[in-house]
Coordinates of N, CA and C in Angstrom, one line a residue:
Chain A
E30 N -138.6 35.6 114.8 CA -139.3 36.9 114.6 C -140.8 36.6 114.8
A31 N -141.4 37.4 115.7 CA -142.9 37.3 116.0 C -143.7 37.7 114.7
G32 N -144.8 37.0 114.5 CA -145.6 37.4 113.4 C -146.6 38.5 113.7
V33 N -147.5 38.7 112.8 CA -148.6 39.6 113.0 C -149.6 39.1 114.0
A34 N -149.9 39.9 115.0 CA -150.8 39.4 116.0 C -152.2 40.1 115.8
Q35 N -153.2 39.3 116.0 CA -154.6 39.9 116.0 C -155.4 39.4 117.1
S36 N -156.3 40.2 117.6 CA -157.3 39.8 118.6 C -158.5 40.6 118.5
P37 N -159.7 40.0 118.9 CA -159.8 38.6 119.3 C -159.7 37.7 118.1
R38 N -159.7 36.4 118.3 CA -159.7 35.4 117.2 C -161.1 35.2 116.7
Y39 N -162.1 35.3 117.6 CA -163.5 35.0 117.2 C -164.3 36.1 118.0
K40 N -165.4 36.5 117.3 CA -166.3 37.4 117.9 C -167.7 37.2 117.3
I41 N -168.7 37.1 118.2 CA -170.1 36.9 117.8 C -170.8 38.1 118.4
I42 N -171.5 38.9 117.5 CA -172.3 40.0 118.0 C -173.7 40.0 117.3
E43 N -174.6 40.8 117.8 CA -175.9 40.9 117.1 C -175.8 42.2 116.2
K44 N -176.6 42.1 115.2 CA -176.6 43.3 114.2 C -177.0 44.5 115.0
R45 N -176.4 45.6 114.5 CA -176.5 47.0 115.1 C -175.6 47.2 116.3
Q46 N -174.9 46.1 116.7 CA -173.9 46.3 117.8 C -172.6 46.8 117.2
S47 N -171.7 47.2 118.1 CA -170.3 47.6 117.6 C -169.3 46.6 118.0
V48 N -168.2 46.6 117.2 CA -167.1 45.7 117.4 C -165.8 46.3 117.0
A49 N -164.7 45.9 117.7 CA -163.4 46.5 117.3 C -162.4 45.3 117.3
F50 N -161.5 45.4 116.3 CA -160.5 44.4 116.1 C -159.1 45.1 116.3
W51 N -158.2 44.4 116.8 CA -156.8 44.9 117.1 C -155.8 44.2 116.3
C52 N -154.8 44.9 115.8 CA -153.7 44.3 115.1 C -152.3 44.9 115.5
N53 N -151.4 44.0 115.8 CA -150.0 44.4 116.1 C -149.1 43.9 115.0
P54 N -148.6 44.7 114.1 CA -147.8 44.2 113.0 C -146.4 43.8 113.4
I55 N -145.7 43.2 112.5 CA -144.3 42.9 112.7 C -143.5 44.1 112.9
S56 N -142.6 44.1 113.9 CA -141.8 45.3 114.2 C -141.0 45.8 113.0
G57 N -141.2 47.1 112.8 CA -140.4 47.7 111.8 C -141.1 47.8 110.4
H58 N -142.3 47.1 110.3 CA -143.0 47.2 109.1 C -143.8 48.5 109.0
A59 N -143.5 49.3 108.0 CA -144.2 50.6 107.8 C -145.6 50.5 107.3
T60 N -145.8 49.5 106.5 CA -147.1 49.4 105.8 C -148.0 48.4 106.5
L61 N -149.3 48.7 106.7 CA -150.2 47.9 107.4 C -151.5 47.9 106.6
Y62 N -152.1 46.7 106.4 CA -153.3 46.5 105.7 C -154.4 45.8 106.5
W63 N -155.7 46.2 106.2 CA -156.8 45.4 106.7 C -157.6 44.9 105.5
Y64 N -157.8 43.5 105.5 CA -158.6 42.9 104.5 C -159.8 42.3 105.1
Q65 N -160.9 42.2 104.3 CA -162.1 41.4 104.7 C -162.2 40.2 103.7
Q66 N -162.4 39.0 104.4 CA -162.6 37.8 103.6 C -163.9 37.2 103.9
I67 N -164.8 37.2 102.9 CA -166.1 36.6 103.1 C -165.9 35.1 102.7
L68 N -166.7 34.3 103.3 CA -166.5 32.8 103.1 C -166.6 32.5 101.6
G69 N -165.6 31.7 101.1 CA -165.6 31.3 99.7 C -164.9 32.3 98.8
Q70 N -164.5 33.4 99.3 CA -163.9 34.4 98.4 C -162.5 34.7 98.8
G71 N -161.7 35.4 98.0 CA -160.4 35.8 98.3 C -160.5 37.1 99.2
P72 N -159.5 37.4 99.9 CA -159.5 38.6 100.7 C -159.6 39.9 99.9
K73 N -160.3 40.9 100.4 CA -160.5 42.2 99.8 C -160.0 43.3 100.7
L74 N -159.2 44.2 100.1 CA -158.6 45.2 100.9 C -159.6 46.2 101.4
L75 N -159.6 46.6 102.7 CA -160.4 47.6 103.2 C -159.6 48.9 103.3
I76 N -158.4 48.9 103.9 CA -157.6 50.1 104.1 C -156.2 49.7 104.2
Q77 N -155.3 50.7 103.7 CA -153.9 50.5 103.7 C -153.3 51.7 104.4
F78 N -152.4 51.5 105.4 CA -151.7 52.6 106.1 C -150.2 52.5 105.7
Q79 N -149.6 53.7 105.6 CA -148.1 53.8 105.5 C -147.7 54.6 106.7
N80 N -147.0 54.0 107.6 CA -146.8 54.5 108.9 C -148.2 54.8 109.6
N81 N -148.5 56.1 109.9 CA -149.8 56.3 110.5 C -150.7 57.1 109.6
G82 N -150.3 57.2 108.3 CA -151.2 57.8 107.3 C -151.9 56.8 106.4
V83 N -153.1 57.2 106.0 CA -153.9 56.3 105.1 C -153.5 56.5 103.7
V84 N -153.2 55.3 103.0 CA -152.8 55.4 101.6 C -153.9 55.1 100.7
D85 N -154.8 54.1 101.1 CA -155.9 53.7 100.3 C -157.0 53.3 101.2
D86 N -158.2 53.9 101.2 CA -159.3 53.5 101.9 C -160.6 53.5 101.0
S87 N -160.3 53.4 99.7 CA -161.4 53.5 98.7 C -162.5 52.4 98.9
Q88 N -162.2 51.3 99.4 CA -163.1 50.2 99.6 C -163.6 50.1 101.0
L89 N -163.3 51.0 101.9 CA -163.8 51.0 103.2 C -165.2 51.6 103.3
P90 N -166.2 50.9 103.8 CA -167.5 51.5 104.0 C -167.5 52.5 105.1
K91 N -167.3 53.7 104.8 CA -166.9 54.7 105.8 C -168.1 55.1 106.7
D92 N -169.3 54.7 106.2 CA -170.5 55.0 107.1 C -170.5 54.2 108.3
R93 N -169.8 53.0 108.3 CA -169.9 52.1 109.4 C -168.5 51.6 109.9
F94 N -167.6 51.7 109.0 CA -166.2 51.2 109.3 C -165.3 52.4 109.6
S95 N -164.4 52.2 110.5 CA -163.3 53.2 110.8 C -162.1 52.4 111.2
A96 N -160.9 53.0 110.9 CA -159.7 52.4 111.3 C -158.7 53.5 111.6
E97 N -157.8 53.1 112.5 CA -156.7 54.0 112.9 C -155.5 53.3 113.2
R98 N -154.4 53.9 113.0 CA -153.1 53.3 113.3 C -152.3 54.3 114.2
L99 N -152.3 54.1 115.4 CA -151.7 55.1 116.4 C -150.2 54.9 116.4
K100 N -149.5 56.0 116.3 CA -148.0 56.1 116.4 C -147.4 55.2 115.3
G101 N -148.1 54.9 114.2 CA -147.5 54.1 113.2 C -147.2 52.6 113.5
V102 N -147.8 52.1 114.6 CA -147.6 50.7 115.0 C -148.9 49.9 115.0
D103 N -149.5 49.8 116.2 CA -150.7 49.0 116.3 C -151.9 49.7 115.5
S104 N -152.9 48.9 115.2 CA -154.0 49.4 114.4 C -155.3 48.8 115.0
T105 N -156.4 49.6 114.9 CA -157.7 49.0 115.3 C -158.6 49.3 114.1
L106 N -159.5 48.3 113.9 CA -160.6 48.4 112.9 C -161.9 48.3 113.7
K107 N -162.8 49.3 113.4 CA -164.1 49.3 114.2 C -165.3 49.2 113.2
I108 N -166.3 48.5 113.6 CA -167.5 48.5 112.8 C -168.6 49.0 113.8
Q109 N -169.4 50.0 113.3 CA -170.5 50.5 114.1 C -171.5 51.2 113.3
P110 N -172.7 50.7 113.1 CA -173.2 49.5 113.7 C -173.0 48.3 112.7
A111 N -172.9 47.1 113.2 CA -172.6 45.9 112.3 C -173.9 45.5 111.6
K112 N -173.7 45.0 110.4 CA -174.8 44.4 109.6 C -174.5 42.9 109.4
L113 N -175.6 42.2 109.0 CA -175.4 40.7 108.8 C -174.3 40.4 107.8
E114 N -174.2 41.3 106.7 CA -173.3 41.1 105.7 C -171.8 41.3 106.1
D115 N -171.6 41.8 107.3 CA -170.2 42.1 107.8 C -169.6 40.8 108.3
S116 N -170.4 39.7 108.4 CA -169.9 38.4 108.8 C -168.8 38.0 107.9
A117 N -167.6 37.8 108.4 CA -166.4 37.6 107.6 C -165.2 37.4 108.5
V118 N -164.1 37.0 107.9 CA -162.8 37.0 108.6 C -162.1 38.3 108.2
Y119 N -161.6 39.0 109.3 CA -160.9 40.3 109.1 C -159.4 40.0 109.3
L120 N -158.6 40.2 108.2 CA -157.2 39.9 108.2 C -156.4 41.2 108.3
C121 N -155.4 41.2 109.1 CA -154.4 42.3 109.1 C -153.1 41.8 108.5
A122 N -152.4 42.6 107.8 CA -151.2 42.2 107.2 C -150.2 43.4 107.3
S123 N -148.9 43.1 107.4 CA -147.9 44.2 107.4 C -146.8 43.8 106.4
S124 N -146.1 44.8 105.9 CA -145.2 44.6 104.9 C -143.9 45.5 105.1
P125 N -142.7 44.9 104.9 CA -141.5 45.7 105.0 C -141.3 46.5 103.6
K126 N -141.6 45.8 102.5 CA -141.4 46.4 101.2 C -142.2 45.6 100.2
Y127 N -141.8 44.3 99.9 CA -142.4 43.6 98.8 C -143.5 42.7 99.2
E128 N -143.2 41.7 100.1 CA -144.2 40.7 100.5 C -145.0 41.2 101.7
Q129 N -146.2 40.6 101.8 CA -147.1 40.9 102.9 C -147.1 39.7 103.9
Y130 N -147.2 40.0 105.1 CA -147.3 39.0 106.2 C -148.6 39.1 106.9
F131 N -149.4 38.1 106.9 CA -150.7 38.1 107.4 C -150.8 37.5 108.8
G132 N -151.7 38.1 109.6 CA -152.1 37.5 110.8 C -153.1 36.4 110.7
P133 N -153.5 35.8 111.8 CA -154.4 34.7 111.7 C -155.9 35.1 111.4
G134 N -156.2 36.4 111.6 CA -157.5 36.9 111.3 C -158.4 36.8 112.5
T135 N -159.5 37.6 112.4 CA -160.6 37.6 113.4 C -161.8 37.2 112.7
R136 N -162.4 36.1 113.1 CA -163.7 35.6 112.5 C -164.9 36.3 113.2
L137 N -165.6 37.1 112.5 CA -166.7 37.8 113.0 C -168.0 37.2 112.5
T138 N -168.9 36.9 113.4 CA -170.2 36.4 113.1 C -171.3 37.4 113.6
V139 N -172.1 38.0 112.7 CA -173.1 38.9 113.1 C -174.5 38.2 113.0
T140 N -175.2 38.1 114.1 CA -176.5 37.4 114.1 C -177.7 38.4 114.1
Chain B
D25 N -153.8 46.7 87.7 CA -153.2 45.4 87.8 C -153.8 44.4 86.8
A26 N -153.0 43.6 86.2 CA -153.5 42.7 85.2 C -154.3 41.6 85.8
K27 N -155.3 41.1 85.0 CA -156.1 40.0 85.5 C -155.4 38.7 85.4
T28 N -155.5 37.8 86.3 CA -154.9 36.5 86.2 C -156.0 35.4 86.2
T29 N -155.7 34.3 85.6 CA -156.6 33.2 85.4 C -155.9 31.9 85.9
Q30 N -156.6 31.2 86.8 CA -156.1 30.0 87.4 C -157.1 28.9 87.3
P31 N -156.7 27.6 87.2 CA -157.7 26.6 87.3 C -158.3 26.5 88.7
P32 N -159.6 26.2 88.9 CA -160.2 26.2 90.2 C -159.7 25.2 91.1
S33 N -159.2 24.1 90.6 CA -158.7 23.0 91.5 C -157.8 22.1 90.8
M34 N -156.9 21.5 91.6 CA -155.9 20.5 91.2 C -155.7 19.5 92.3
D35 N -155.3 18.3 91.8 CA -154.9 17.3 92.8 C -153.4 16.9 92.5
C36 N -152.7 16.5 93.6 CA -151.3 16.1 93.5 C -151.1 15.0 94.5
A37 N -150.3 14.0 94.1 CA -149.9 12.9 95.0 C -148.8 13.4 95.9
E38 N -148.8 13.0 97.2 CA -147.7 13.4 98.1 C -146.4 12.9 97.6
G39 N -145.4 13.8 97.6 CA -144.1 13.5 97.2 C -143.8 13.8 95.7
R40 N -144.9 14.1 95.0 CA -144.7 14.5 93.6 C -144.6 16.0 93.5
A41 N -144.2 16.5 92.3 CA -144.1 17.9 92.1 C -145.5 18.4 91.8
A42 N -145.9 19.5 92.4 CA -147.2 20.2 92.1 C -146.8 21.4 91.2
N43 N -147.5 21.4 90.0 CA -147.2 22.5 89.0 C -148.5 23.3 88.9
L44 N -148.5 24.5 89.4 CA -149.7 25.3 89.4 C -149.6 26.4 88.3
P45 N -150.5 26.4 87.3 CA -150.4 27.3 86.2 C -151.1 28.6 86.5
C46 N -150.7 29.7 85.9 CA -151.4 31.0 86.0 C -151.2 31.7 84.6
N47 N -152.3 32.2 84.1 CA -152.3 32.9 82.9 C -152.5 34.4 83.2
H48 N -151.6 35.2 82.7 CA -151.7 36.7 82.9 C -151.3 37.4 81.5
S49 N -152.1 37.1 80.5 CA -151.8 37.5 79.2 C -151.7 39.0 79.0
T50 N -152.4 39.8 79.9 CA -152.4 41.2 79.7 C -151.4 41.9 80.6
I51 N -150.5 41.2 81.2 CA -149.5 41.8 82.1 C -148.6 42.8 81.5
S52 N -148.3 43.9 82.1 CA -147.5 44.9 81.6 C -146.0 44.7 82.0
G53 N -145.1 45.4 81.4 CA -143.7 45.2 81.6 C -143.2 45.4 83.0
N54 N -143.9 46.2 83.8 CA -143.4 46.5 85.1 C -144.3 45.9 86.2
E55 N -145.1 44.9 85.8 CA -145.9 44.2 86.8 C -145.2 42.9 87.2
Y56 N -145.2 42.7 88.5 CA -144.6 41.5 89.0 C -145.7 40.4 89.2
V57 N -145.2 39.2 89.2 CA -146.1 38.0 89.5 C -145.8 37.6 90.9
Y58 N -146.9 37.6 91.7 CA -146.7 37.2 93.1 C -147.6 35.9 93.3
W59 N -147.1 35.0 94.2 CA -147.9 33.9 94.6 C -148.0 33.9 96.1
Y60 N -149.2 33.7 96.6 CA -149.6 33.5 98.0 C -150.4 32.2 98.1
R61 N -150.4 31.6 99.3 CA -151.3 30.5 99.5 C -152.0 30.7 100.8
Q62 N -153.2 30.1 101.0 CA -154.0 30.2 102.2 C -154.4 28.8 102.6
I63 N -153.8 28.3 103.7 CA -154.2 27.1 104.3 C -155.5 27.3 105.1
H64 N -156.3 26.3 105.1 CA -157.6 26.4 105.8 C -157.5 27.1 107.2
S65 N -158.3 28.1 107.4 CA -158.4 28.8 108.7 C -157.2 29.6 109.1
Q66 N -156.3 29.9 108.1 CA -155.2 30.7 108.4 C -155.2 31.9 107.4
G67 N -154.3 32.9 107.7 CA -154.1 34.0 106.8 C -153.3 33.6 105.7
P68 N -153.4 34.3 104.5 CA -152.5 34.0 103.4 C -151.0 34.1 103.7
Q69 N -150.3 33.3 103.0 CA -148.8 33.2 103.2 C -148.1 33.5 101.9
Y70 N -147.1 34.5 102.0 CA -146.3 34.8 100.8 C -145.5 33.6 100.5
I71 N -145.4 33.3 99.1 CA -144.5 32.2 98.7 C -143.3 32.7 97.9
I72 N -143.6 33.5 96.8 CA -142.5 33.9 96.0 C -143.0 35.0 95.0
H73 N -142.1 35.7 94.4 CA -142.5 36.7 93.4 C -141.4 36.8 92.4
G74 N -141.8 37.3 91.2 CA -140.7 37.5 90.1 C -141.2 38.5 89.1
L75 N -140.3 39.0 88.3 CA -140.6 39.9 87.2 C -140.4 39.3 85.8
K76 N -139.2 38.8 85.6 CA -138.9 38.2 84.3 C -138.2 36.9 84.4
N77 N -137.2 36.9 85.3 CA -136.4 35.7 85.5 C -137.1 34.6 86.4
N78 N -136.7 33.4 86.2 CA -137.2 32.4 87.1 C -136.6 32.6 88.5
E79 N -137.4 32.3 89.5 CA -137.0 32.5 90.9 C -137.2 31.2 91.6
T80 N -136.3 31.0 92.6 CA -136.4 29.8 93.5 C -136.1 30.3 94.9
N81 N -136.9 29.7 95.9 CA -136.6 29.9 97.3 C -136.8 28.6 98.0
E82 N -136.8 28.6 99.3 CA -136.9 27.4 100.0 C -138.3 26.7 99.9
M83 N -139.3 27.5 99.5 CA -140.6 27.0 99.4 C -141.0 26.4 98.0
A84 N -140.6 27.2 97.0 CA -141.0 26.9 95.7 C -140.2 27.5 94.6
S85 N -140.5 27.1 93.3 CA -139.9 27.8 92.2 C -140.9 28.4 91.3
L86 N -140.6 29.5 90.7 CA -141.5 30.3 89.9 C -140.9 30.3 88.5
I87 N -141.6 29.8 87.5 CA -141.2 29.8 86.1 C -142.1 30.8 85.3
I88 N -141.5 31.8 84.8 CA -142.2 32.8 84.0 C -141.8 32.6 82.5
T89 N -142.8 32.5 81.6 CA -142.5 32.3 80.2 C -141.8 33.6 79.7
E90 N -141.1 33.4 78.6 CA -140.3 34.5 78.0 C -141.2 35.7 77.6
D91 N -142.4 35.4 77.2 CA -143.3 36.5 76.8 C -144.1 37.0 78.0
R92 N -143.9 36.4 79.2 CA -144.5 36.8 80.5 C -146.0 36.7 80.5
K93 N -146.6 36.0 79.6 CA -148.0 35.9 79.5 C -148.5 34.8 80.5
S94 N -147.7 33.9 81.0 CA -148.1 32.9 81.9 C -146.9 32.5 82.8
S95 N -147.3 31.9 83.9 CA -146.2 31.4 84.8 C -146.7 30.1 85.5
T96 N -145.7 29.4 86.1 CA -146.0 28.2 86.8 C -145.3 28.2 88.2
L97 N -146.1 27.9 89.2 CA -145.5 27.8 90.5 C -145.2 26.3 90.7
I98 N -144.0 25.9 91.1 CA -143.7 24.5 91.3 C -143.3 24.3 92.8
L99 N -144.1 23.3 93.3 CA -143.7 22.8 94.7 C -143.1 21.5 94.4
P100 N -141.8 21.4 94.6 CA -141.0 20.2 94.1 C -141.4 18.9 94.7
H101 N -141.7 18.8 96.0 CA -142.1 17.6 96.6 C -143.3 17.9 97.5
A102 N -144.5 17.9 97.0 CA -145.7 18.3 97.7 C -145.9 17.3 98.9
T103 N -146.3 18.0 100.0 CA -146.7 17.2 101.2 C -148.2 17.5 101.5
L104 N -148.8 16.8 102.5 CA -150.1 17.0 102.8 C -150.3 18.5 103.4
R105 N -149.3 19.0 104.0 CA -149.3 20.4 104.5 C -149.4 21.4 103.4
D106 N -149.1 21.0 102.2 CA -149.2 22.0 101.1 C -150.7 22.1 100.6
T107 N -151.6 21.4 101.1 CA -153.0 21.5 100.7 C -153.5 22.9 101.1
A108 N -153.9 23.7 100.1 CA -154.3 25.1 100.3 C -154.9 25.7 99.1
V109 N -155.3 26.9 99.2 CA -155.7 27.7 98.0 C -154.5 28.5 97.6
Y110 N -154.1 28.5 96.3 CA -153.0 29.2 95.9 C -153.4 30.3 95.0
Y111 N -153.0 31.5 95.3 CA -153.3 32.7 94.5 C -152.2 33.3 93.7
C112 N -152.4 33.5 92.4 CA -151.5 34.2 91.6 C -151.9 35.6 91.4
I113 N -151.1 36.6 91.6 CA -151.5 38.0 91.6 C -150.5 38.8 90.8
A114 N -150.9 39.6 89.9 CA -150.1 40.5 89.2 C -150.1 41.9 89.9
L115 N -148.9 42.5 90.2 CA -148.9 43.7 90.9 C -148.1 44.7 90.0
L116 N -148.6 46.0 90.0 CA -148.0 47.0 89.2 C -146.5 47.3 89.5
T117 N -146.3 47.3 90.9 CA -144.9 47.6 91.3 C -144.4 46.5 92.2
G118 N -143.1 46.6 92.5 CA -142.5 45.6 93.4 C -142.5 46.0 94.8
T119 N -143.1 47.2 95.1 CA -143.1 47.7 96.4 C -144.5 47.4 97.1
A120 N -144.6 47.7 98.3 CA -145.8 47.4 99.1 C -147.0 48.0 98.4
S121 N -147.9 47.1 97.8 CA -149.1 47.5 97.2 C -150.2 46.6 97.6
K122 N -151.4 47.0 97.5 CA -152.5 46.2 97.9 C -152.6 45.0 97.0
L123 N -153.0 43.8 97.5 CA -153.2 42.6 96.8 C -154.6 42.5 96.4
T124 N -154.8 42.2 95.1 CA -156.2 41.9 94.6 C -156.3 40.4 94.4
F125 N -157.0 39.7 95.3 CA -157.1 38.3 95.2 C -158.2 37.8 94.3
G126 N -157.9 36.8 93.5 CA -159.0 36.2 92.7 C -159.5 35.0 93.5
T127 N -160.0 34.0 92.8 CA -160.5 32.8 93.4 C -159.4 31.8 93.7
G128 N -158.3 31.9 93.0 CA -157.2 31.0 93.2 C -157.4 29.5 92.8
T129 N -156.4 28.7 93.0 CA -156.5 27.3 92.7 C -156.5 26.5 94.0
R130 N -157.4 25.7 94.2 CA -157.5 24.8 95.4 C -156.7 23.6 95.1
L131 N -155.5 23.4 95.8 CA -154.6 22.3 95.6 C -154.9 21.3 96.7
Q132 N -155.2 20.1 96.3 CA -155.4 19.0 97.2 C -154.3 18.0 97.1
V133 N -153.5 17.8 98.1 CA -152.4 16.8 98.1 C -152.9 15.6 98.8
T134 N -152.8 14.4 98.1 CA -153.3 13.2 98.6 C -152.2 12.1 98.8
L135 N -152.5 11.2 99.7 CA -151.6 10.1 99.9 C -151.4 9.2 98.7

């Protein structure tokens, strides 16, 4: 069974630029999550989708972050414009019911 | 979700059992105990979860005290590949819910 795929794996941008991350969850998993992990900390949820609907986006900085899940499968997370404090690993996870399966993450560096 | 407390770090010799404790004294009756681990530069990996009874799978065993105020994750024969940060998380339901990660326990397995 293929795991959660994410791209790109690494991205370096300058502050005020835009960036987008892509996630392909495990086939059949209805729930998809985006987490942000700052160096030295545990992951923090940004947004949770159930199929293509948003379940929880309470911790998503909506003035600069946006996310969508088209047709209830793939998802993209966008940051526009990026700030220095957005430097982190962005993790995508999907879940069939109980456990979550994480992708390898995208490491974003904002300079 | 109940707060969990874990020691910041532990060491274990390769081949020996690694016993990772977690305190969740305020856990409610319908909160599950989940364990995930994160190997360096990878996304978190689900290990095991339980409600009341002890659980075992191919990766580990989970021992939950009768009063459910604490639990222990047991890796029966630790290897160098088990070196990781281990997170104990209490979740309100057993279905797909956001994970609130603490700082976890950094387990170092040594020769």
